[in-house]
Amino acid sequence: VALRSAADVAEAIRAMVVRGAPAIGLSAAWGMVVAARHGEDLAAADFLLRQSRPTAVNLAHALDALQSCWGNPDALLLAAETLAREVERAEVVMAAHGASLLRGRVLTHCNTGPLATGGYGTALGVIVEAHRRGRLQQVWVGETRPYLQGARLTAWELAQAKVPATVITDSTAATLMAQGRVDAVIVGADRMAANGDFANKIGTYGLAVLARHHGLPCYVALPTSTIDLLTPDGAAIPIEERDPEEVRCLGPCRVLPDSVPALHLAFDVTPAALVTAIVTERGVLRPPFGEALRRIAG
Ligand code: MRU
């Protein structure tokens, strides 16, 4: 996809041509580089990119990191390149920290692999590393309605990495847990508040509740750039509501009667109390999370 202006990049983020919190942040950074090259007003470009999607805080953090370079296109390019390297490096380190937490059969949601990130993955990076160390038997992948990031992207990435994976409908998770066929849940995040509550793809909260009910660990893997200490708790995280038309359709097929409304909340908030551990590039955090989050992201 060729993107030639900040507006092109902002539209690609809004329309989910590129998605996943770290990849959104990096795309916005490259959007600023493109804008500088084409002589655009950088304050306007920054504003446009910042508005493109509301929930993933990596977007604002990437744009903040570039602001001091606005006066110098070469410095802006260098800053974007450095950010891209740092994001990928953080993911590799995070995977090494998290891999020993997993064993047996893990369940994940949405897409947190190379296609969504700086190139290695957040939760999926941890999964791939655990498999490389011989710790995993099986990955259950929730298909992730309505965009099907699990079915379309995670399934493909796990096949590329030669990790045994099975796609399930989102509503199958409870039964698999009741049957004793899941050992842990691991997901990514789009924004973690200062108290450890976090927003992730809609359906994550339900999985965390189910994990608690069945006595299973629930892990969240995220780079420190996904932590937002200015947001005190989950209730203050902006949750994106997308076009209901996206719920009406399954691929090219319209599946709802036209007369019935649909609601499309793109994310939900999982309370920190349901999280067993947070995996970051700066180590694994155990509850209570507040002080540890301030230490690593402050
Ligand atoms: O709406 P999306 O596809 O951008 O949502 C992505 C997710 O919710 C991911 O789980 C999140 O960004 C975690 S890290 C890639």
mmCIF file of C-alpha atoms and ligand atoms in Angstrom:
data_model
loop_
_atom_site.group_PDB
_atom_site.id
_atom_site.type_symbol
_atom_site.label_atom_id
_atom_site.label_comp_id
_atom_site.label_asym_id
_atom_site.label_seq_id
_atom_site.Cartn_x
_atom_site.Cartn_y
_atom_site.Cartn_z
ATOM 1 C CA VAL A 1 0.000 0.000 0.000
ATOM 2 C CA ALA A 2 1.583 3.284 -1.063
ATOM 3 C CA LEU A 3 0.858 6.137 1.350
ATOM 4 C CA ARG A 4 2.024 9.587 0.252
ATOM 5 C CA SER A 5 0.768 12.001 2.903
ATOM 6 C CA ALA A 6 -0.104 12.174 6.573
ATOM 7 C CA ALA A 7 -3.757 12.055 5.490
ATOM 8 C CA ASP A 8 -3.128 8.786 3.604
ATOM 9 C CA VAL A 9 -1.461 7.264 6.672
ATOM 10 C CA ALA A 10 -4.198 8.503 9.025
ATOM 11 C CA GLU A 11 -6.835 6.967 6.743
ATOM 12 C CA ALA A 12 -4.901 3.662 6.584
ATOM 13 C CA ILE A 13 -4.884 3.563 10.399
ATOM 14 C CA ARG A 14 -8.569 4.542 10.663
ATOM 15 C CA ALA A 15 -9.638 1.958 8.073
ATOM 16 C CA MET A 16 -7.427 -0.705 9.722
ATOM 17 C CA VAL A 17 -5.237 -1.251 6.667
ATOM 18 C CA VAL A 18 -2.597 -1.213 9.379
ATOM 19 C CA ARG A 19 -3.658 -2.101 12.909
ATOM 20 C CA GLY A 20 -2.366 -3.412 16.234
ATOM 21 C CA ALA A 21 -1.101 -0.954 18.847
ATOM 22 C CA PRO A 22 2.669 -0.988 18.133
ATOM 23 C CA ALA A 23 2.172 -1.001 14.337
ATOM 24 C CA ILE A 24 -0.247 1.942 14.612
ATOM 25 C CA GLY A 25 2.385 3.921 16.539
ATOM 26 C CA LEU A 26 5.140 3.152 14.043
ATOM 27 C CA SER A 27 2.890 3.940 11.072
ATOM 28 C CA ALA A 28 2.101 7.334 12.588
ATOM 29 C CA ALA A 29 5.846 7.975 12.994
ATOM 30 C CA TRP A 30 6.438 7.164 9.313
ATOM 31 C CA GLY A 31 3.426 9.353 8.491
ATOM 32 C CA MET A 32 5.291 12.288 10.030
ATOM 33 C CA VAL A 33 8.394 11.471 7.958
ATOM 34 C CA VAL A 34 6.289 11.400 4.774
ATOM 35 C CA ALA A 35 4.608 14.672 5.765
ATOM 36 C CA ALA A 36 7.987 16.382 6.345
ATOM 37 C CA ARG A 37 9.334 15.154 2.995
ATOM 38 C CA HIS A 38 6.324 16.592 1.186
ATOM 39 C CA GLY A 39 6.487 19.926 2.971
ATOM 40 C CA GLU A 40 3.229 19.458 4.874
ATOM 41 C CA ASP A 41 2.364 21.505 7.954
ATOM 42 C CA LEU A 42 3.686 19.153 10.644
ATOM 43 C CA ALA A 43 1.388 20.393 13.409
ATOM 44 C CA ALA A 44 -1.606 19.608 11.166
ATOM 45 C CA ALA A 45 -0.108 16.226 10.223
ATOM 46 C CA ASP A 46 0.451 15.370 13.895
ATOM 47 C CA PHE A 47 -3.127 16.374 14.735
ATOM 48 C CA LEU A 48 -4.584 14.274 11.893
ATOM 49 C CA LEU A 49 -2.572 11.191 12.832
ATOM 50 C CA ARG A 50 -3.344 11.573 16.547
ATOM 51 C CA GLN A 51 -7.096 11.506 15.797
ATOM 52 C CA SER A 52 -6.985 8.424 13.568
ATOM 53 C CA ARG A 53 -7.840 5.868 16.295
ATOM 54 C CA PRO A 54 -8.495 6.580 19.971
ATOM 55 C CA THR A 55 -7.598 3.543 22.084
ATOM 56 C CA ALA A 56 -3.993 2.464 21.367
ATOM 57 C CA VAL A 57 -1.783 4.886 23.321
ATOM 58 C CA ASN A 58 1.280 3.824 21.289
ATOM 59 C CA LEU A 59 -0.003 6.260 18.662
ATOM 60 C CA ALA A 60 0.304 9.307 20.933
ATOM 61 C CA HIS A 61 3.571 8.062 22.440
ATOM 62 C CA ALA A 62 5.184 7.667 18.987
ATOM 63 C CA LEU A 63 4.052 11.132 17.881
ATOM 64 C CA ASP A 64 5.243 12.670 21.175
ATOM 65 C CA ALA A 65 8.670 11.067 20.672
ATOM 66 C CA LEU A 66 9.039 12.757 17.266
ATOM 67 C CA GLN A 67 7.922 16.272 18.196
ATOM 68 C CA SER A 68 11.381 17.557 19.107
ATOM 69 C CA CYS A 69 12.579 16.741 15.523
ATOM 70 C CA TRP A 70 9.935 18.656 13.589
ATOM 71 C CA GLY A 71 12.397 21.324 12.488
ATOM 72 C CA ASN A 72 14.800 18.856 10.886
ATOM 73 C CA PRO A 73 13.591 16.221 8.331
ATOM 74 C CA ASP A 74 16.822 14.198 8.637
ATOM 75 C CA ALA A 75 16.490 14.063 12.423
ATOM 76 C CA LEU A 76 12.825 13.090 12.013
ATOM 77 C CA LEU A 77 13.776 10.183 9.744
ATOM 78 C CA LEU A 78 16.464 9.073 12.183
ATOM 79 C CA ALA A 79 14.032 9.279 15.113
ATOM 80 C CA ALA A 80 11.446 7.146 13.248
ATOM 81 C CA GLU A 81 14.114 4.576 12.357
ATOM 82 C CA THR A 82 15.346 4.480 15.951
ATOM 83 C CA LEU A 83 11.801 4.069 17.253
ATOM 84 C CA ALA A 84 11.173 1.174 14.851
ATOM 85 C CA ARG A 85 14.358 -0.568 16.009
ATOM 86 C CA GLU A 86 13.541 0.025 19.692
ATOM 87 C CA VAL A 87 9.987 -1.294 19.329
ATOM 88 C CA GLU A 88 11.147 -4.524 17.686
ATOM 89 C CA ARG A 89 13.990 -4.960 20.198
ATOM 90 C CA ALA A 90 11.542 -4.526 23.107
ATOM 91 C CA GLU A 91 9.354 -7.274 21.633
ATOM 92 C CA VAL A 92 12.239 -9.744 21.382
ATOM 93 C CA VAL A 93 13.236 -9.077 24.998
ATOM 94 C CA MET A 94 9.604 -9.304 26.169
ATOM 95 C CA ALA A 95 9.251 -12.706 24.488
ATOM 96 C CA ALA A 96 12.306 -13.987 26.361
ATOM 97 C CA HIS A 97 10.898 -12.704 29.679
ATOM 98 C CA GLY A 98 7.453 -14.230 29.135
ATOM 99 C CA ALA A 99 8.242 -17.598 27.558
ATOM 100 C CA SER A 100 8.853 -19.427 30.848
ATOM 101 C CA LEU A 101 5.342 -18.513 32.074
ATOM 102 C CA LEU A 102 3.665 -20.637 29.419
ATOM 103 C CA ARG A 103 3.320 -24.380 29.086
ATOM 104 C CA GLY A 104 0.974 -26.851 27.438
ATOM 105 C CA ARG A 105 -2.064 -25.347 25.719
ATOM 106 C CA VAL A 106 -2.559 -21.590 25.570
ATOM 107 C CA LEU A 107 -5.423 -19.512 24.300
ATOM 108 C CA THR A 108 -4.958 -16.121 22.645
ATOM 109 C CA HIS A 109 -7.194 -13.486 21.106
ATOM 110 C CA CYS A 110 -7.022 -10.992 18.247
ATOM 111 C CA ASN A 111 -3.634 -10.511 16.552
ATOM 112 C CA THR A 112 -0.436 -9.613 18.360
ATOM 113 C CA GLY A 113 2.208 -10.998 16.021
ATOM 114 C CA PRO A 114 4.560 -9.447 13.436
ATOM 115 C CA LEU A 115 1.652 -7.986 11.415
ATOM 116 C CA ALA A 116 0.453 -5.939 14.408
ATOM 117 C CA THR A 117 3.721 -4.828 15.927
ATOM 118 C CA GLY A 118 7.316 -3.810 15.329
ATOM 119 C CA GLY A 119 8.069 -7.152 13.672
ATOM 120 C CA TYR A 120 8.306 -9.801 16.399
ATOM 121 C CA GLY A 121 5.072 -9.571 18.341
ATOM 122 C CA THR A 122 3.783 -8.986 21.859
ATOM 123 C CA ALA A 123 1.679 -11.890 23.194
ATOM 124 C CA LEU A 124 2.361 -13.872 20.020
ATOM 125 C CA GLY A 125 6.096 -13.276 20.368
ATOM 126 C CA VAL A 126 5.904 -14.830 23.846
ATOM 127 C CA ILE A 127 3.948 -17.784 22.432
ATOM 128 C CA VAL A 128 6.417 -18.377 19.586
ATOM 129 C CA GLU A 129 9.381 -18.192 21.975
ATOM 130 C CA ALA A 130 7.691 -20.613 24.429
ATOM 131 C CA HIS A 131 7.125 -23.022 21.540
ATOM 132 C CA ARG A 132 10.759 -22.646 20.427
ATOM 133 C CA ARG A 133 11.777 -23.704 23.952
ATOM 134 C CA GLY A 134 9.609 -26.841 23.690
ATOM 135 C CA ARG A 135 7.063 -25.678 26.278
ATOM 136 C CA LEU A 136 3.912 -25.536 24.140
ATOM 137 C CA GLN A 137 1.688 -28.255 22.766
ATOM 138 C CA GLN A 138 -1.082 -26.243 21.233
ATOM 139 C CA VAL A 139 -2.368 -22.700 20.671
ATOM 140 C CA TRP A 140 -6.089 -21.984 20.602
ATOM 141 C CA VAL A 141 -6.837 -18.900 18.496
ATOM 142 C CA GLY A 142 -10.148 -17.093 18.957
ATOM 143 C CA GLU A 143 -11.363 -15.956 15.539
ATOM 144 C CA THR A 144 -12.084 -12.429 16.904
ATOM 145 C CA ARG A 145 -15.344 -11.146 15.467
ATOM 146 C CA PRO A 146 -16.036 -8.944 13.607
ATOM 147 C CA TYR A 147 -12.665 -8.302 11.931
ATOM 148 C CA LEU A 148 -11.434 -11.871 12.360
ATOM 149 C CA GLN A 149 -7.880 -10.846 13.256
ATOM 150 C CA GLY A 150 -7.398 -14.235 14.955
ATOM 151 C CA ALA A 151 -8.688 -16.298 12.051
ATOM 152 C CA ARG A 152 -7.124 -14.240 9.287
ATOM 153 C CA LEU A 153 -3.842 -13.008 10.787
ATOM 154 C CA THR A 154 -2.833 -14.936 13.931
ATOM 155 C CA ALA A 155 -3.602 -18.304 12.326
ATOM 156 C CA TRP A 156 -1.411 -17.347 9.356
ATOM 157 C CA GLU A 157 1.427 -16.084 11.544
ATOM 158 C CA LEU A 158 1.419 -19.248 13.677
ATOM 159 C CA ALA A 159 1.451 -21.385 10.529
ATOM 160 C CA GLN A 160 4.479 -19.388 9.286
ATOM 161 C CA ALA A 161 6.206 -19.952 12.642
ATOM 162 C CA LYS A 162 5.276 -23.670 12.541
ATOM 163 C CA VAL A 163 3.453 -23.504 15.871
ATOM 164 C CA PRO A 164 0.502 -25.960 16.116
ATOM 165 C CA ALA A 165 -2.640 -23.818 16.248
ATOM 166 C CA THR A 166 -6.386 -24.355 16.047
ATOM 167 C CA VAL A 167 -8.909 -21.588 15.374
ATOM 168 C CA ILE A 168 -12.088 -21.569 17.466
ATOM 169 C CA THR A 169 -15.160 -19.388 17.377
ATOM 170 C CA ASP A 170 -14.940 -16.856 20.205
ATOM 171 C CA SER A 171 -17.809 -18.540 22.052
ATOM 172 C CA THR A 172 -15.957 -21.893 22.202
ATOM 173 C CA ALA A 173 -13.415 -20.670 24.790
ATOM 174 C CA ALA A 174 -15.618 -21.321 27.850
ATOM 175 C CA THR A 175 -16.285 -24.916 26.885
ATOM 176 C CA LEU A 176 -12.609 -25.643 26.168
ATOM 177 C CA MET A 177 -11.700 -24.318 29.609
ATOM 178 C CA ALA A 178 -14.463 -26.366 31.273
ATOM 179 C CA GLN A 179 -13.144 -29.450 29.474
ATOM 180 C CA GLY A 180 -9.663 -28.814 30.914
ATOM 181 C CA ARG A 181 -8.148 -28.184 27.493
ATOM 182 C CA VAL A 182 -6.592 -24.756 28.212
ATOM 183 C CA ASP A 183 -3.613 -24.097 30.536
ATOM 184 C CA ALA A 184 -3.323 -20.307 30.234
ATOM 185 C CA VAL A 185 -4.647 -17.237 28.444
ATOM 186 C CA ILE A 186 -2.249 -14.664 26.992
ATOM 187 C CA VAL A 187 -3.246 -11.488 25.175
ATOM 188 C CA GLY A 188 -1.809 -8.118 24.159
ATOM 189 C CA ALA A 189 -3.045 -4.634 25.023
ATOM 190 C CA ASP A 190 -3.794 -1.326 23.370
ATOM 191 C CA ARG A 191 -3.526 0.780 26.512
ATOM 192 C CA MET A 192 -2.773 -0.060 30.123
ATOM 193 C CA ALA A 193 -3.867 2.441 32.764
ATOM 194 C CA ALA A 194 -1.725 3.339 35.794
ATOM 195 C CA ASN A 195 -3.482 0.767 37.995
ATOM 196 C CA GLY A 196 -3.004 -2.134 35.527
ATOM 197 C CA ASP A 197 -6.509 -2.148 34.015
ATOM 198 C CA PHE A 198 -6.068 -2.551 30.273
ATOM 199 C CA ALA A 199 -7.962 -2.160 27.017
ATOM 200 C CA ASN A 200 -7.630 -4.847 24.388
ATOM 201 C CA LYS A 201 -9.744 -6.267 21.585
ATOM 202 C CA ILE A 202 -13.385 -6.809 22.510
ATOM 203 C CA GLY A 203 -13.738 -10.269 24.034
ATOM 204 C CA THR A 204 -10.563 -10.068 26.144
ATOM 205 C CA TYR A 205 -12.474 -9.168 29.321
ATOM 206 C CA GLY A 206 -14.708 -12.207 28.879
ATOM 207 C CA LEU A 207 -11.659 -14.466 28.492
ATOM 208 C CA ALA A 208 -10.104 -13.031 31.676
ATOM 209 C CA VAL A 209 -13.340 -13.678 33.625
ATOM 210 C CA LEU A 210 -13.469 -17.209 32.248
ATOM 211 C CA ALA A 211 -9.826 -17.831 33.140
ATOM 212 C CA ARG A 212 -10.460 -16.710 36.726
ATOM 213 C CA HIS A 213 -13.561 -18.905 36.968
ATOM 214 C CA HIS A 214 -11.589 -21.940 35.803
ATOM 215 C CA GLY A 215 -8.519 -21.207 37.951
ATOM 216 C CA LEU A 216 -6.285 -20.486 34.920
ATOM 217 C CA PRO A 217 -3.563 -17.837 34.699
ATOM 218 C CA CYS A 218 -4.294 -14.819 32.515
ATOM 219 C CA TYR A 219 -1.237 -12.981 31.177
ATOM 220 C CA VAL A 220 -0.955 -9.726 29.254
ATOM 221 C CA ALA A 221 2.152 -8.916 27.203
ATOM 222 C CA LEU A 222 2.877 -5.321 26.250
ATOM 223 C CA PRO A 223 5.782 -2.956 25.658
ATOM 224 C CA THR A 224 6.157 -0.053 28.107
ATOM 225 C CA SER A 225 5.015 2.249 25.266
ATOM 226 C CA THR A 226 1.506 0.783 25.791
ATOM 227 C CA ILE A 227 1.429 1.947 29.432
ATOM 228 C CA ASP A 228 -0.372 5.249 30.005
ATOM 229 C CA LEU A 229 0.361 6.556 33.493
ATOM 230 C CA LEU A 230 -1.784 9.638 32.797
ATOM 231 C CA THR A 231 -4.890 7.439 32.644
ATOM 232 C CA PRO A 232 -5.632 6.420 36.240
ATOM 233 C CA ASP A 233 -7.805 3.374 35.573
ATOM 234 C CA GLY A 234 -9.715 1.464 32.946
ATOM 235 C CA ALA A 235 -12.827 3.632 33.202
ATOM 236 C CA ALA A 236 -10.818 6.551 31.775
ATOM 237 C CA ILE A 237 -9.536 4.675 28.687
ATOM 238 C CA PRO A 238 -11.256 5.908 25.496
ATOM 239 C CA ILE A 239 -12.938 2.928 23.854
ATOM 240 C CA GLU A 240 -13.357 3.074 20.106
ATOM 241 C CA GLU A 241 -16.842 2.506 18.753
ATOM 242 C CA ARG A 242 -16.707 1.600 15.074
ATOM 243 C CA ASP A 243 -19.243 1.542 12.270
ATOM 244 C CA PRO A 244 -21.992 -1.036 13.057
ATOM 245 C CA GLU A 245 -21.818 -1.963 9.380
ATOM 246 C CA GLU A 246 -18.658 -3.922 10.256
ATOM 247 C CA VAL A 247 -20.759 -6.147 12.568
ATOM 248 C CA ARG A 248 -23.476 -6.525 9.945
ATOM 249 C CA CYS A 249 -21.094 -8.256 7.572
ATOM 250 C CA LEU A 250 -19.140 -11.481 7.666
ATOM 251 C CA GLY A 251 -16.580 -10.943 4.923
ATOM 252 C CA PRO A 252 -18.512 -9.841 1.846
ATOM 253 C CA CYS A 253 -21.854 -11.227 3.187
ATOM 254 C CA ARG A 254 -24.415 -9.110 5.024
ATOM 255 C CA VAL A 255 -25.733 -11.404 7.768
ATOM 256 C CA LEU A 256 -28.053 -9.143 9.814
ATOM 257 C CA PRO A 257 -31.575 -8.078 8.896
ATOM 258 C CA ASP A 258 -31.411 -4.411 7.819
ATOM 259 C CA SER A 259 -34.095 -3.419 10.354
ATOM 260 C CA VAL A 260 -32.080 -4.567 13.404
ATOM 261 C CA PRO A 261 -29.403 -2.249 14.834
ATOM 262 C CA ALA A 262 -25.884 -3.467 15.619
ATOM 263 C CA LEU A 263 -23.303 -2.161 18.102
ATOM 264 C CA HIS A 264 -19.582 -2.325 17.447
ATOM 265 C CA LEU A 265 -17.370 -1.661 20.465
ATOM 266 C CA ALA A 266 -13.863 -2.389 19.216
ATOM 267 C CA PHE A 267 -12.238 -2.881 22.656
ATOM 268 C CA ASP A 268 -13.105 -3.785 26.227
ATOM 269 C CA VAL A 269 -11.372 -3.166 29.537
ATOM 270 C CA THR A 270 -10.026 -5.992 31.677
ATOM 271 C CA PRO A 271 -9.607 -5.079 35.354
ATOM 272 C CA ALA A 272 -6.106 -5.535 36.773
ATOM 273 C CA ALA A 273 -7.594 -7.834 39.433
ATOM 274 C CA LEU A 274 -8.063 -10.523 36.759
ATOM 275 C CA VAL A 275 -4.442 -10.389 35.569
ATOM 276 C CA THR A 276 -1.927 -12.949 36.860
ATOM 277 C CA ALA A 277 1.156 -11.196 35.468
ATOM 278 C CA ILE A 278 2.147 -8.444 33.035
ATOM 279 C CA VAL A 279 5.000 -9.253 30.646
ATOM 280 C CA THR A 280 7.067 -6.284 29.436
ATOM 281 C CA GLU A 281 10.533 -5.733 27.985
ATOM 282 C CA ARG A 282 11.561 -4.610 31.471
ATOM 283 C CA GLY A 283 10.533 -7.838 33.156
ATOM 284 C CA VAL A 284 7.460 -9.681 34.444
ATOM 285 C CA LEU A 285 5.259 -7.780 36.917
ATOM 286 C CA ARG A 286 3.113 -9.463 39.566
ATOM 287 C CA PRO A 287 0.239 -7.811 41.466
ATOM 288 C CA PRO A 288 -0.238 -5.284 42.919
ATOM 289 C CA PHE A 289 0.787 -3.548 39.694
ATOM 290 C CA GLY A 290 0.510 0.197 40.416
ATOM 291 C CA GLU A 291 3.919 0.864 41.882
ATOM 292 C CA ALA A 292 5.731 -1.531 39.503
ATOM 293 C CA LEU A 293 4.097 0.175 36.494
ATOM 294 C CA ARG A 294 5.195 3.607 37.753
ATOM 295 C CA ARG A 295 8.736 2.289 38.185
ATOM 296 C CA ILE A 296 9.091 0.835 34.689
ATOM 297 C CA ALA A 297 7.099 3.422 32.702
ATOM 298 C CA GLY A 298 7.570 6.599 34.738
HETATM 299 O O1 MRU B 1 -8.440 -3.228 16.314
HETATM 300 P P1 MRU B 1 -7.045 -3.779 16.231
HETATM 301 O O2 MRU B 1 -6.912 -4.909 15.263
HETATM 302 O O3 MRU B 1 -6.007 -2.691 16.019
HETATM 303 O O4 MRU B 1 -6.792 -4.366 17.680
HETATM 304 C C1 MRU B 1 -5.560 -4.957 17.991
HETATM 305 C C2 MRU B 1 -5.535 -5.531 19.332
HETATM 306 O O5 MRU B 1 -6.455 -5.401 20.116
HETATM 307 C C3 MRU B 1 -4.284 -6.217 19.746
HETATM 308 O O6 MRU B 1 -4.594 -7.284 20.603
HETATM 309 C C4 MRU B 1 -3.416 -5.184 20.466
HETATM 310 O O7 MRU B 1 -3.043 -4.150 19.620
HETATM 311 C C5 MRU B 1 -2.316 -5.865 21.168
HETATM 312 S S1 MRU B 1 -0.629 -5.732 20.612
HETATM 313 C C6 MRU B 1 -0.554 -5.950 18.991
#
